[in-house]
Coordinates of C-alpha atoms in Angstrom, one line a residue:
M1 CA 92.8 275.1 32.7
A2 CA 93.7 275.3 36.3
A3 CA 93.0 279.2 38.5
S4 CA 95.9 282.2 37.6
G5 CA 98.8 282.4 39.5
V6 CA 99.1 278.1 40.8
R7 CA 100.9 275.1 38.8
S8 CA 99.9 272.1 37.6
C9 CA 101.2 269.9 39.3
G10 CA 101.7 265.5 40.3
L11 CA 101.4 264.2 44.0
S12 CA 105.1 263.6 44.3
G13 CA 105.1 267.1 44.1
L14 CA 103.8 266.5 47.7
L15 CA 106.7 264.2 48.5
P16 CA 108.6 265.7 50.3
A17 CA 107.3 267.1 51.8
Q18 CA 105.0 264.6 53.8
T19 CA 106.7 261.9 54.5
S20 CA 108.1 264.1 56.4
L21 CA 105.5 265.4 57.8
E22 CA 104.8 261.5 58.5
Y23 CA 108.5 260.4 60.2
A24 CA 107.2 263.4 62.7
L25 CA 104.6 261.7 63.7
L26 CA 105.2 258.5 64.9
D27 CA 107.7 260.1 67.4
A28 CA 103.9 261.9 68.4
V29 CA 102.5 261.3 71.9
T30 CA 100.2 262.9 72.1
Q31 CA 96.7 263.9 70.7
R32 CA 98.0 267.5 70.9
E33 CA 101.4 267.0 69.5
K34 CA 100.3 265.1 66.3
D35 CA 97.9 268.1 65.8
D36 CA 100.7 271.0 66.1
L37 CA 102.0 268.7 63.1
V38 CA 100.2 269.3 61.4
Y39 CA 99.0 272.5 61.8
Q40 CA 102.4 273.5 61.1
Y41 CA 102.9 271.4 58.3
L42 CA 99.6 273.0 56.8
Q43 CA 101.3 276.6 57.4
K44 CA 104.8 275.3 55.4
V45 CA 102.6 274.4 52.3
D46 CA 100.2 277.0 52.3
G47 CA 103.0 279.8 52.4
W48 CA 104.2 278.2 49.5
E49 CA 105.1 280.3 46.5
Q50 CA 102.7 278.6 44.3
D51 CA 100.6 276.0 45.4
L52 CA 100.5 272.8 43.9
S53 CA 97.0 273.0 41.7
V54 CA 94.7 270.5 40.6
P55 CA 93.5 271.0 36.6
E56 CA 90.1 271.5 36.5
F57 CA 87.2 268.8 35.9
P58 CA 87.6 268.9 31.9
E59 CA 84.1 270.1 29.8
G60 CA 82.5 266.9 28.9
L61 CA 82.4 264.9 32.2
E62 CA 79.2 262.9 33.0
W63 CA 78.0 263.8 36.3
L64 CA 75.9 261.7 39.2
N65 CA 74.8 263.0 42.7
T66 CA 74.2 266.0 41.7
E67 CA 71.9 269.0 39.9
E68 CA 74.3 270.1 37.7
P69 CA 78.7 269.9 36.7
I70 CA 80.8 271.4 39.7
S71 CA 84.0 273.9 39.4
V72 CA 86.7 273.0 41.0
Y73 CA 87.8 277.1 40.9
K74 CA 84.1 278.2 41.2
D75 CA 82.0 275.2 42.8
L76 CA 84.5 274.6 45.1
R77 CA 85.9 277.8 46.3
G78 CA 86.0 278.1 49.8
K79 CA 85.5 273.6 51.1
V80 CA 88.2 271.3 52.3
V81 CA 88.0 269.4 48.8
I82 CA 88.9 264.9 49.9
L83 CA 88.9 263.4 45.8
D84 CA 88.3 259.9 45.9
F85 CA 90.1 257.7 43.0
F86 CA 88.4 254.8 43.3
S87 CA 87.0 252.0 40.9
Y88 CA 83.2 250.4 41.6
C89 CA 84.9 246.7 41.5
C90 CA 88.2 247.2 43.9
I91 CA 87.2 245.7 46.9
N92 CA 89.9 248.6 48.3
C93 CA 87.6 251.2 46.9
I94 CA 84.9 249.7 48.9
H95 CA 86.6 249.2 51.8
L96 CA 87.3 253.1 52.1
L97 CA 83.6 253.6 51.6
P98 CA 82.8 253.0 55.6
D99 CA 85.6 256.1 56.2
L100 CA 84.4 258.3 54.0
H101 CA 80.4 258.1 55.2
E102 CA 81.7 258.8 58.2
L103 CA 83.8 261.5 57.4
E104 CA 80.9 263.1 56.3
H105 CA 78.9 262.8 58.9
T106 CA 81.3 264.3 60.5
Y107 CA 81.8 267.7 58.7
S108 CA 79.6 269.0 56.3
D109 CA 79.6 271.0 53.8
K110 CA 78.4 273.5 56.3
D111 CA 81.5 273.5 57.7
G112 CA 83.4 273.8 54.4
L113 CA 84.4 269.9 53.4
L114 CA 82.9 267.8 50.3
I115 CA 83.6 264.8 49.1
V116 CA 84.3 264.4 44.7
G117 CA 84.6 260.3 44.3
V118 CA 86.7 260.5 41.0
H119 CA 85.7 257.5 39.6
S120 CA 89.0 255.9 37.4
A121 CA 87.7 252.8 35.1
K122 CA 90.3 249.3 35.4
F123 CA 87.6 247.6 33.3
P124 CA 86.2 248.7 30.1
N125 CA 82.1 248.1 31.3
E126 CA 83.0 250.6 34.4
K127 CA 83.2 253.3 32.0
V128 CA 79.4 253.7 31.5
L129 CA 78.2 255.7 32.8
D130 CA 75.2 253.3 33.9
N131 CA 76.7 251.2 35.9
I132 CA 78.4 253.3 38.2
T133 CA 75.4 254.9 38.4
S134 CA 74.1 251.1 40.1
A135 CA 76.5 250.7 41.6
V136 CA 77.0 254.2 43.3
L137 CA 73.6 253.5 44.9
R138 CA 74.7 249.5 45.8
Y139 CA 77.5 251.3 47.4
N140 CA 75.2 253.9 48.9
I141 CA 77.4 257.2 47.7
T142 CA 75.8 260.8 48.5
H143 CA 78.7 262.7 47.4
P144 CA 79.0 263.9 43.7
V145 CA 80.7 261.3 41.7
V146 CA 82.8 262.4 38.0
N147 CA 83.3 260.2 35.4
D148 CA 86.8 259.9 34.7
A149 CA 86.1 257.3 31.7
D150 CA 89.8 258.0 30.0
A151 CA 91.4 258.4 33.4
S152 CA 92.6 262.3 32.1
L153 CA 92.3 263.1 35.9
W154 CA 94.1 260.7 37.2
Q155 CA 96.8 260.9 34.6
D156 CA 97.6 264.7 35.4
L157 CA 98.0 264.0 39.2
E158 CA 99.7 261.2 38.3
V159 CA 97.5 258.4 40.6
S160 CA 99.2 254.5 40.3
C161 CA 96.5 253.1 42.2
W162 CA 93.3 252.6 43.7
P163 CA 91.7 253.8 45.8
T164 CA 93.8 257.2 45.9
L165 CA 92.6 259.9 48.4
V166 CA 93.7 264.4 47.6
I167 CA 92.7 266.7 50.2
L168 CA 92.4 270.1 48.5
G169 CA 92.4 273.0 50.4
P170 CA 89.8 276.2 49.5
R171 CA 92.5 277.5 46.7
G172 CA 91.7 274.5 44.7
N173 CA 95.6 273.1 46.0
M174 CA 96.6 270.1 47.1
L175 CA 97.2 270.1 50.9
F176 CA 97.9 265.7 51.7
S177 CA 97.5 262.3 49.4
L178 CA 96.2 259.1 51.1
I179 CA 96.9 256.0 48.6
G180 CA 95.0 252.7 49.5
E181 CA 93.5 251.7 52.4
G182 CA 93.6 251.6 56.2
H183 CA 94.1 255.3 57.1
K184 CA 91.1 257.0 58.6
E185 CA 93.1 257.6 61.3
K186 CA 95.1 260.7 58.6
L187 CA 92.4 261.0 57.4
F188 CA 90.3 262.6 59.7
L189 CA 93.2 263.4 61.1
Y190 CA 94.3 266.2 57.9
T191 CA 90.7 266.9 57.2
S192 CA 89.6 268.3 60.9
I193 CA 93.2 270.2 61.2
A194 CA 92.0 271.3 57.2
L195 CA 89.1 272.8 57.9
K196 CA 90.5 274.3 61.3
Y197 CA 93.7 277.0 59.6
Y198 CA 91.5 277.4 57.0
K199 CA 88.3 278.6 58.8
D200 CA 90.7 281.0 61.5
R201 CA 91.7 282.1 58.3
G202 CA 88.3 282.8 56.9
Q203 CA 88.8 281.7 53.4
I204 CA 86.0 279.0 54.8
R205 CA 82.7 279.0 52.6
D206 CA 79.4 277.4 54.1
N207 CA 77.3 277.2 50.7
K208 CA 75.9 274.7 49.9
I209 CA 76.7 272.2 46.7
G210 CA 73.6 270.8 44.7
I211 CA 73.1 267.6 45.1
K212 CA 70.2 265.1 44.3
L213 CA 70.2 261.5 44.8
Y214 CA 69.2 259.1 41.4
K215 CA 68.5 256.8 44.8
D216 CA 65.1 259.6 45.3
S217 CA 63.6 259.3 41.0
L218 CA 64.4 255.0 42.0
P219 CA 61.2 253.7 41.7
P220 CA 60.4 250.4 44.0
S221 CA 61.1 246.9 43.4
P222 CA 60.7 243.6 44.7
L223 CA 64.5 242.8 44.7
L224 CA 66.8 245.3 44.8
F225 CA 71.0 244.7 43.3
P226 CA 70.3 240.6 44.1
G227 CA 73.7 239.1 44.7
K228 CA 73.4 235.3 44.9
V229 CA 71.7 232.7 44.9
T230 CA 70.9 229.1 46.0
V231 CA 68.2 226.3 46.0
D232 CA 67.7 223.7 48.9
H233 CA 67.5 221.0 47.4
A234 CA 65.8 219.1 50.0
T235 CA 62.4 221.8 48.8
N236 CA 63.6 223.3 45.9
R237 CA 63.1 226.5 48.1
L238 CA 65.0 229.6 46.9
V239 CA 68.6 231.2 49.5
I240 CA 68.3 235.9 47.6
A241 CA 71.0 237.6 49.0
D242 CA 68.5 240.1 48.2
T243 CA 72.4 242.4 48.8
G244 CA 70.1 246.6 48.4
H245 CA 68.1 245.6 50.9
H246 CA 70.1 244.2 53.2
R247 CA 68.3 240.9 53.9
I248 CA 67.9 237.8 52.8
L249 CA 64.5 235.7 51.0
V250 CA 63.5 232.3 51.8
I251 CA 61.2 231.7 49.1
W252 CA 59.3 229.0 47.6
K253 CA 60.3 228.5 44.2
N254 CA 56.5 229.9 42.3
G255 CA 58.1 232.8 43.5
Q256 CA 56.5 233.6 46.4
I257 CA 58.3 234.2 50.2
Q258 CA 58.6 233.1 53.2
Y259 CA 60.5 234.1 54.5
S260 CA 62.1 237.4 55.0
I261 CA 65.4 238.3 56.8
G262 CA 66.8 241.3 57.6
G263 CA 66.4 244.6 56.5
P264 CA 65.5 247.2 55.0
N265 CA 68.8 249.0 56.3
P266 CA 72.1 248.1 56.9
G267 CA 72.6 246.9 61.0
R268 CA 74.4 244.6 62.5
K269 CA 72.1 242.4 64.5
D270 CA 71.9 239.0 65.9
G271 CA 68.5 237.9 67.3
L272 CA 64.7 237.2 65.7
F273 CA 64.1 237.6 62.4
S274 CA 61.8 240.3 63.6
E275 CA 64.8 242.4 64.7
S276 CA 68.2 240.5 63.0
T277 CA 69.9 242.5 60.6
F278 CA 72.9 241.9 58.3
N279 CA 74.8 244.8 55.9
S280 CA 75.0 243.9 52.3
P281 CA 75.0 240.4 52.3
Q282 CA 76.0 238.1 49.1
G283 CA 76.8 234.5 49.5
V284 CA 74.6 232.2 51.6
A285 CA 74.9 228.7 50.7
M286 CA 71.5 225.9 52.6
M287 CA 71.7 222.5 53.7
D288 CA 68.8 220.9 56.9
N289 CA 66.9 223.9 57.6
V290 CA 69.8 226.6 58.0
I291 CA 71.3 228.9 55.4
Y292 CA 74.7 230.2 56.2
V293 CA 75.4 233.6 55.4
A294 CA 78.6 235.8 53.7
D295 CA 78.0 239.5 55.8
T296 CA 80.3 240.6 53.2
E297 CA 80.1 244.7 54.8
N298 CA 80.0 243.4 58.0
H299 CA 82.6 240.8 58.0
L300 CA 81.3 239.0 59.6
I301 CA 79.2 234.3 58.3
R302 CA 75.7 234.4 59.3
K303 CA 74.1 231.5 60.5
I304 CA 70.1 231.5 60.0
D305 CA 68.6 228.7 61.6
L306 CA 64.7 228.5 59.4
E307 CA 63.3 226.4 62.4
A308 CA 64.6 228.3 65.4
E309 CA 64.0 231.5 63.8
R310 CA 67.1 233.1 64.7
V311 CA 70.4 234.7 64.0
S312 CA 73.9 234.2 65.0
T313 CA 77.3 235.2 64.1
V314 CA 80.1 232.0 63.8
A315 CA 82.8 234.0 62.6
G316 CA 84.2 237.0 62.4
I317 CA 84.0 240.4 64.8
G318 CA 82.0 243.0 62.8
V319 CA 85.3 244.9 62.1
Q320 CA 87.3 244.0 58.6
G321 CA 90.0 242.2 59.7
T322 CA 93.9 242.1 58.2
D323 CA 94.8 238.6 59.4
K324 CA 95.7 236.6 56.4
E325 CA 96.7 233.2 58.6
G326 CA 93.8 232.4 60.8
G327 CA 93.2 229.5 63.6
A328 CA 90.9 231.7 66.5
K329 CA 87.4 229.9 66.8
G330 CA 84.5 231.8 64.7
E331 CA 83.3 234.2 67.2
Q332 CA 86.8 235.9 67.8
Q333 CA 88.7 235.3 64.6
P334 CA 88.1 239.0 62.2
I335 CA 87.7 238.2 58.5
C336 CA 87.5 240.3 55.5
S337 CA 84.5 241.0 53.2
P338 CA 83.6 237.9 52.8
W339 CA 82.0 237.3 48.9
D340 CA 80.1 233.8 49.0
V341 CA 80.2 230.5 51.0
A342 CA 79.6 226.6 50.2
F343 CA 79.1 223.6 52.3
G344 CA 81.7 220.8 51.0
T345 CA 85.0 219.0 52.9
S346 CA 88.2 218.4 52.8
G347 CA 88.9 215.3 50.8
S348 CA 90.0 213.0 52.7
E349 CA 86.8 212.6 54.6
V350 CA 83.7 210.3 54.1
K351 CA 81.8 212.7 55.5
R352 CA 80.4 215.3 53.5
N353 CA 79.6 219.5 54.1
N354 CA 81.9 219.5 57.1
I355 CA 84.0 222.7 55.7
L356 CA 82.0 226.2 54.8
W357 CA 84.0 226.8 51.9
I358 CA 84.5 230.9 52.1
A359 CA 85.4 233.3 49.5
M360 CA 87.5 236.5 50.9
A361 CA 87.5 238.9 48.1
G362 CA 89.1 241.1 51.0
I363 CA 92.0 239.4 51.7
H364 CA 91.9 237.8 48.7
Q365 CA 92.1 234.3 50.0
I366 CA 90.5 230.6 50.5
W367 CA 89.0 230.2 53.8
A368 CA 87.2 227.1 55.8
L369 CA 84.7 227.2 59.0
L370 CA 85.1 223.4 60.3
L371 CA 81.8 222.7 61.3
D372 CA 82.2 220.0 62.5
S373 CA 86.0 218.6 64.1
S374 CA 87.5 217.3 61.2
K375 CA 91.2 217.2 58.7
L376 CA 93.0 220.1 56.1
P377 CA 94.9 218.6 54.0
K378 CA 99.3 219.3 55.5
K379 CA 97.3 220.3 58.5
N380 CA 96.4 218.4 62.0
E381 CA 93.1 218.4 63.9
L382 CA 90.8 220.7 63.7
K383 CA 88.5 221.7 65.6
K384 CA 84.4 222.1 65.4
G385 CA 84.4 226.4 64.6
T386 CA 87.7 227.2 63.6
C387 CA 88.2 229.1 61.3
L388 CA 91.6 229.4 59.3
R389 CA 93.0 230.3 55.9
F390 CA 93.2 227.1 53.1
A391 CA 94.7 229.0 50.0
G392 CA 96.1 232.5 48.6
S393 CA 99.1 234.6 50.4
G394 CA 97.3 237.2 50.5
N395 CA 99.3 238.5 47.5
E396 CA 97.0 239.7 44.7
E397 CA 97.3 237.7 42.3
N398 CA 96.7 235.4 39.5
R399 CA 99.6 233.1 41.1
N400 CA 99.0 229.5 40.5
N401 CA 101.4 226.8 42.5
A402 CA 101.2 223.6 43.5
Y403 CA 101.7 224.8 47.6
P404 CA 98.3 226.7 48.5
H405 CA 100.3 229.4 50.4
K406 CA 102.2 229.9 47.8
A407 CA 99.1 230.8 45.1
G408 CA 98.0 234.4 44.9
F409 CA 94.4 235.1 44.1
A410 CA 93.0 238.5 43.1
Q411 CA 89.7 239.3 44.8
P412 CA 87.9 236.2 44.9
S413 CA 84.5 236.1 44.5
G414 CA 82.0 232.5 43.9
L415 CA 82.8 229.6 44.2
S416 CA 81.4 226.0 43.8
L417 CA 82.6 222.7 44.7
A418 CA 82.9 219.7 43.3
S419 CA 82.8 216.7 45.3
E420 CA 83.5 213.7 42.8
D421 CA 86.0 212.4 41.5
P422 CA 87.8 213.4 39.1
W423 CA 87.2 216.8 40.0
N424 CA 87.3 217.0 43.6
C425 CA 87.7 220.8 43.6
L426 CA 86.4 224.4 44.4
F427 CA 86.0 226.3 41.3
V428 CA 87.0 229.6 42.1
A429 CA 85.6 233.3 39.6
D430 CA 88.9 234.8 40.4
S431 CA 87.2 238.2 39.6
E432 CA 90.5 241.6 39.4
S433 CA 92.6 238.8 37.2
S434 CA 89.1 237.6 35.1
T435 CA 89.7 233.7 34.5
V436 CA 88.4 230.9 36.5
R437 CA 90.7 228.6 38.8
T438 CA 90.4 225.3 40.6
V439 CA 91.0 224.4 44.6
S440 CA 91.8 220.5 44.8
L441 CA 90.8 218.9 47.9
K442 CA 93.4 216.7 48.4
D443 CA 96.2 218.0 48.9
G444 CA 95.4 222.3 47.9
A445 CA 97.2 222.8 45.0
V446 CA 95.8 225.9 43.1
K447 CA 95.5 225.3 38.8
H448 CA 94.6 227.2 36.2
L449 CA 91.3 227.2 34.2
I450 CA 89.5 229.5 31.7
G451 CA 90.9 233.2 31.9
G452 CA 93.8 235.4 32.0
E453 CA 97.1 235.2 31.3
R454 CA 100.6 233.7 32.3
D455 CA 102.2 236.7 33.8
P456 CA 100.7 235.9 37.3
M457 CA 101.3 240.5 38.1
N458 CA 98.9 241.2 35.0
L459 CA 95.6 241.6 35.6
F460 CA 94.3 243.2 32.9
A461 CA 93.9 240.0 30.4
F462 CA 90.4 240.3 30.1
G463 CA 87.8 239.9 27.6
D464 CA 85.3 238.6 25.7
V465 CA 87.0 236.0 24.0
D466 CA 84.8 231.9 23.7
G467 CA 87.9 229.8 23.7
V468 CA 90.2 227.1 25.0
G469 CA 91.5 227.4 28.6
I470 CA 94.3 230.8 28.9
D471 CA 92.9 232.1 24.9
A472 CA 89.2 232.6 26.9
K473 CA 88.3 236.0 27.9
L474 CA 86.9 236.8 30.6
Q475 CA 86.0 240.5 32.4
H476 CA 85.2 240.2 36.1
P477 CA 83.8 237.3 37.0
L478 CA 81.4 236.6 40.0
G479 CA 79.6 233.1 40.1
V480 CA 79.9 229.4 39.0
A481 CA 77.9 226.7 40.0
W482 CA 78.6 223.2 38.7
D483 CA 76.5 221.3 36.9
K484 CA 76.9 217.5 38.3
K485 CA 74.8 215.4 35.8
R486 CA 76.1 217.5 33.5
N487 CA 79.5 217.9 34.2
L488 CA 79.8 221.4 33.1
L489 CA 80.5 224.4 34.8
Y490 CA 78.4 227.4 34.9
V491 CA 79.8 230.9 34.9
A492 CA 78.5 234.7 36.0
D493 CA 80.1 236.5 33.1
S494 CA 79.9 240.2 35.4
Y495 CA 81.1 241.9 33.3
N496 CA 80.3 240.7 29.4
H497 CA 76.9 241.3 30.6
K498 CA 76.9 237.1 30.4
I499 CA 76.5 233.7 31.0
K500 CA 79.6 231.4 30.4
V501 CA 79.5 227.3 29.7
V502 CA 82.7 225.9 31.3
D503 CA 83.6 221.6 29.8
P504 CA 86.7 221.6 32.8
K505 CA 87.2 218.0 31.5
T506 CA 88.5 220.3 27.6
K507 CA 88.6 223.9 29.6
N508 CA 86.3 224.6 26.2
C509 CA 84.8 228.1 27.6
T510 CA 81.1 229.1 25.5
T511 CA 78.6 231.6 25.4
L512 CA 75.7 230.0 26.8
A513 CA 73.3 233.0 27.9
G514 CA 72.9 236.5 26.7
T515 CA 74.0 238.7 24.3
G516 CA 76.0 241.5 26.1
N517 CA 73.6 244.4 25.9
T518 CA 72.0 245.6 29.1
N519 CA 69.4 246.6 28.2
N520 CA 66.4 244.3 30.4
V521 CA 64.7 242.7 26.9
T522 CA 61.9 239.9 27.4
S523 CA 62.6 237.5 25.7
S524 CA 62.1 233.1 26.3
S525 CA 65.9 232.7 24.7
F526 CA 69.2 232.6 25.6
T527 CA 70.6 233.7 22.4
E528 CA 68.9 237.2 23.0
S529 CA 68.0 237.2 25.7
T530 CA 69.6 240.0 27.7
F531 CA 71.7 240.3 31.5
N532 CA 73.4 243.7 33.0
E533 CA 76.0 242.4 35.9
P534 CA 74.8 238.9 36.6
G535 CA 76.6 238.4 40.5
G536 CA 75.6 234.1 40.5
L537 CA 74.0 231.4 39.4
C538 CA 73.0 227.5 41.4
V539 CA 71.6 224.4 39.6
G540 CA 68.6 223.7 40.6
E541 CA 65.3 221.2 39.6
N542 CA 67.7 218.3 39.8
G543 CA 70.0 219.9 36.8
R544 CA 67.5 221.8 34.5
L545 CA 66.9 224.9 35.6
L546 CA 69.8 227.4 36.0
Y547 CA 69.3 230.3 38.3
V548 CA 70.7 233.7 38.1
A549 CA 71.1 237.0 40.3
D550 CA 70.9 239.2 37.6
T551 CA 71.9 241.9 39.5
N552 CA 71.2 245.5 38.2
N553 CA 68.2 244.4 36.6
H554 CA 66.6 243.6 40.2
Q555 CA 66.4 239.5 39.2
I556 CA 65.8 236.1 38.8
K557 CA 66.4 235.0 36.1
V558 CA 65.5 231.5 35.3
M559 CA 66.9 229.8 32.7
D560 CA 65.3 226.6 31.6
L561 CA 68.9 224.6 30.7
E562 CA 67.0 221.6 28.0
T563 CA 64.2 223.5 26.2
K564 CA 66.7 226.5 26.2
T565 CA 64.3 228.3 27.6
I566 CA 64.7 232.7 30.0
S567 CA 62.1 233.7 32.4
V568 CA 62.3 236.0 35.6
L569 CA 61.0 234.9 38.6
P570 CA 58.4 236.5 40.0
V571 CA 58.9 237.3 43.6
F572 CA 55.7 238.5 46.0
K573 CA 55.1 238.0 49.6
S574 CA 52.2 235.7 50.6
E575 CA 49.7 236.7 53.4
N576 CA 51.5 235.2 56.4
A577 CA 55.1 236.3 55.6
V578 CA 56.8 239.1 57.0
V579 CA 58.8 242.0 54.2
D580 CA 61.1 244.2 55.6
G581 CA 62.0 247.2 52.4
P582 CA 59.5 248.1 49.8
L583 CA 57.9 246.5 47.6
R584 CA 55.3 246.7 43.9
L585 CA 52.6 244.0 45.3
E586 CA 49.9 244.1 43.3
K587 CA 46.3 244.8 44.3
P588 CA 44.0 242.4 45.2
K589 CA 41.7 241.5 42.2
S590 CA 38.3 239.6 42.8
V591 CA 36.8 237.6 40.6
P592 CA 34.1 238.4 38.8
K593 CA 30.8 237.0 38.9
L594 CA 29.4 234.9 36.2
P595 CA 26.0 233.5 35.6
K596 CA 25.3 230.7 36.4
S597 CA 24.9 229.9 32.1
A598 CA 28.5 230.7 31.3
P599 CA 30.0 228.4 30.1
S600 CA 33.0 226.2 31.6
I601 CA 36.2 224.7 30.2
R602 CA 38.3 222.3 32.3
L603 CA 41.3 222.4 30.1
S604 CA 43.3 218.7 31.2
P605 CA 46.2 218.6 33.8
V606 CA 49.5 219.8 33.1
T607 CA 52.5 219.6 35.2
V608 CA 55.6 222.3 34.6
C609 CA 58.2 223.7 36.7
P610 CA 59.4 227.2 36.7
G611 CA 60.9 228.9 34.1
Q612 CA 58.9 227.2 31.9
T613 CA 57.1 229.3 28.8
L614 CA 53.0 228.1 29.2
Q615 CA 51.3 229.8 26.3
F616 CA 47.4 229.9 26.5
K617 CA 45.0 231.1 23.6
L618 CA 41.5 231.9 23.8
G619 CA 39.0 232.0 20.9
L620 CA 35.9 233.2 20.5
D621 CA 33.6 231.3 17.6
L622 CA 30.4 233.5 17.1
P623 CA 26.9 232.4 14.7
S624 CA 27.8 234.3 11.4
G625 CA 25.5 237.2 11.2
T626 CA 26.6 238.6 14.2
K627 CA 29.0 240.3 16.4
L628 CA 30.6 241.6 20.2
T629 CA 28.8 244.9 21.0
D630 CA 30.9 247.7 20.4
G631 CA 31.2 249.3 24.7
V632 CA 29.6 246.4 26.1
P633 CA 31.9 244.5 28.9
S634 CA 32.4 241.5 28.4
C635 CA 35.2 238.5 30.7
W636 CA 36.7 235.6 30.8
F637 CA 38.5 234.5 33.1
L638 CA 42.0 232.0 34.0
T639 CA 41.9 229.8 36.7
A640 CA 44.6 227.4 38.0
E641 CA 45.3 225.0 41.2
E642 CA 47.5 224.1 43.1
Y643 CA 49.1 227.0 42.6

């Protein structure tokens, strides 16, 4: 219930007054003029006979980052409050978080400001508190978050899109709304003047809200929300985007870390490995001792040279770009939330891997960074280092089209290349449309493979259905991996917590592994295995193994495609590797000293692959009438060569 003496109303009630303010701000020249206009607006809104009030948070809602549920008309009275209506899958909501973080560093609850995240889910998977909890940790959200799973607040306030900010006065009265991203200047202007206005009237209280951060209770882990994984086929090394630790790991196939680059905190710095930093890196691609990284929240493409042990920037300027055409040299070209990268060619070239394809999730397009002078379809010769759009209009749609610039994507998040005929295409995991699409390397034509529906504007055609083409349903897929040995495509069906497999010839999609349960059940069987929002895939060992970045389980799972068994890849550091971030290190074990008479049994040599399950059985045959004495220690140990 709203407080007495107020009227409950949606955001439409603010529209006439706020529209007049925003038109007036367009004509304002100085900051003083802008401040005065907002102050006068607040005098007007604050003087209304009845407040435009928000409803109280319903009882029974689940809360994060708080000691107990929050009340609008008890705990938040005397505060200027920003309600952030968001969905954790939404790239536009992710873009808004740096603005909110900066605002929280500028003003605290002592100044009278509090931000409350109101999570309003798009996908069913996003209604689950554990999944929201993982996202809150992943994006370092430190303010209170409420799970509005049934969108009751969303509906009461007539919110229409993600993200939407609603700024409240100290009585729970609505003052402003900001829809979409890109309103940082207005957000800071409206907030600062609201704090001043109500402080001048003695209505701001500096009481603290009980905050209890979920991240403070987490145990250390070798990996934290790993996003993507790739394999170096020349050396069988793995490269892992350890996203939550803001670093890149290069590990041997047994899980031993060779290089740890970046971390544990976010940053943006080139240079030697010891000084370089990243911010929530995602996609990784490796070739000839060079790794390219989609440094997502820095809006950069970074290059890691393993021989020189240096990191450099090859695309992006370090701030979120809005350019949807491109064409500048990489280091001068603004880009927006790159989520995955893949080596390839334009299809008309004999030379391979002269282009780095980029899934530009933030502007819903596929881009190309030219690693050498080359051509793209319907383009003249382009210089080395050029970074430009290849496919996608920039509109958030599920639109297929023979003309690549007229096609529409919806947050493309995973790429995999099939360079051989008849495929000769990029496979794209288009997360917000819940589809997998193909982009021809010959002419750029964008086609549907599986998922979604025919209406290009409907981004709500999701589910968990095995089937053919449009009859198959996915839920926010984030990764794809091409198996050229079998001519099959593997899909990380992230919000269904499964790995799917697609035959691109027949468009048949079936579940390969995962029960859909998010509990991290230890099982070696594909059918009984579990995942939690897997985000990245790659095929290794000549098509035998499928590596899965099991993001919310903080693990790399190894699927043996021949034996149909699955295991967890151990990740550990060697004595020589410099590893940042919290690693759970086991205490070194000393080999016991045994008497010379102790028997030693040598087994026949066995060759194994990463992920393969070995079983040893120890049997003791004691002479008749004898037994092991209780309390007397006995021991045996196993050693393995070339490990």
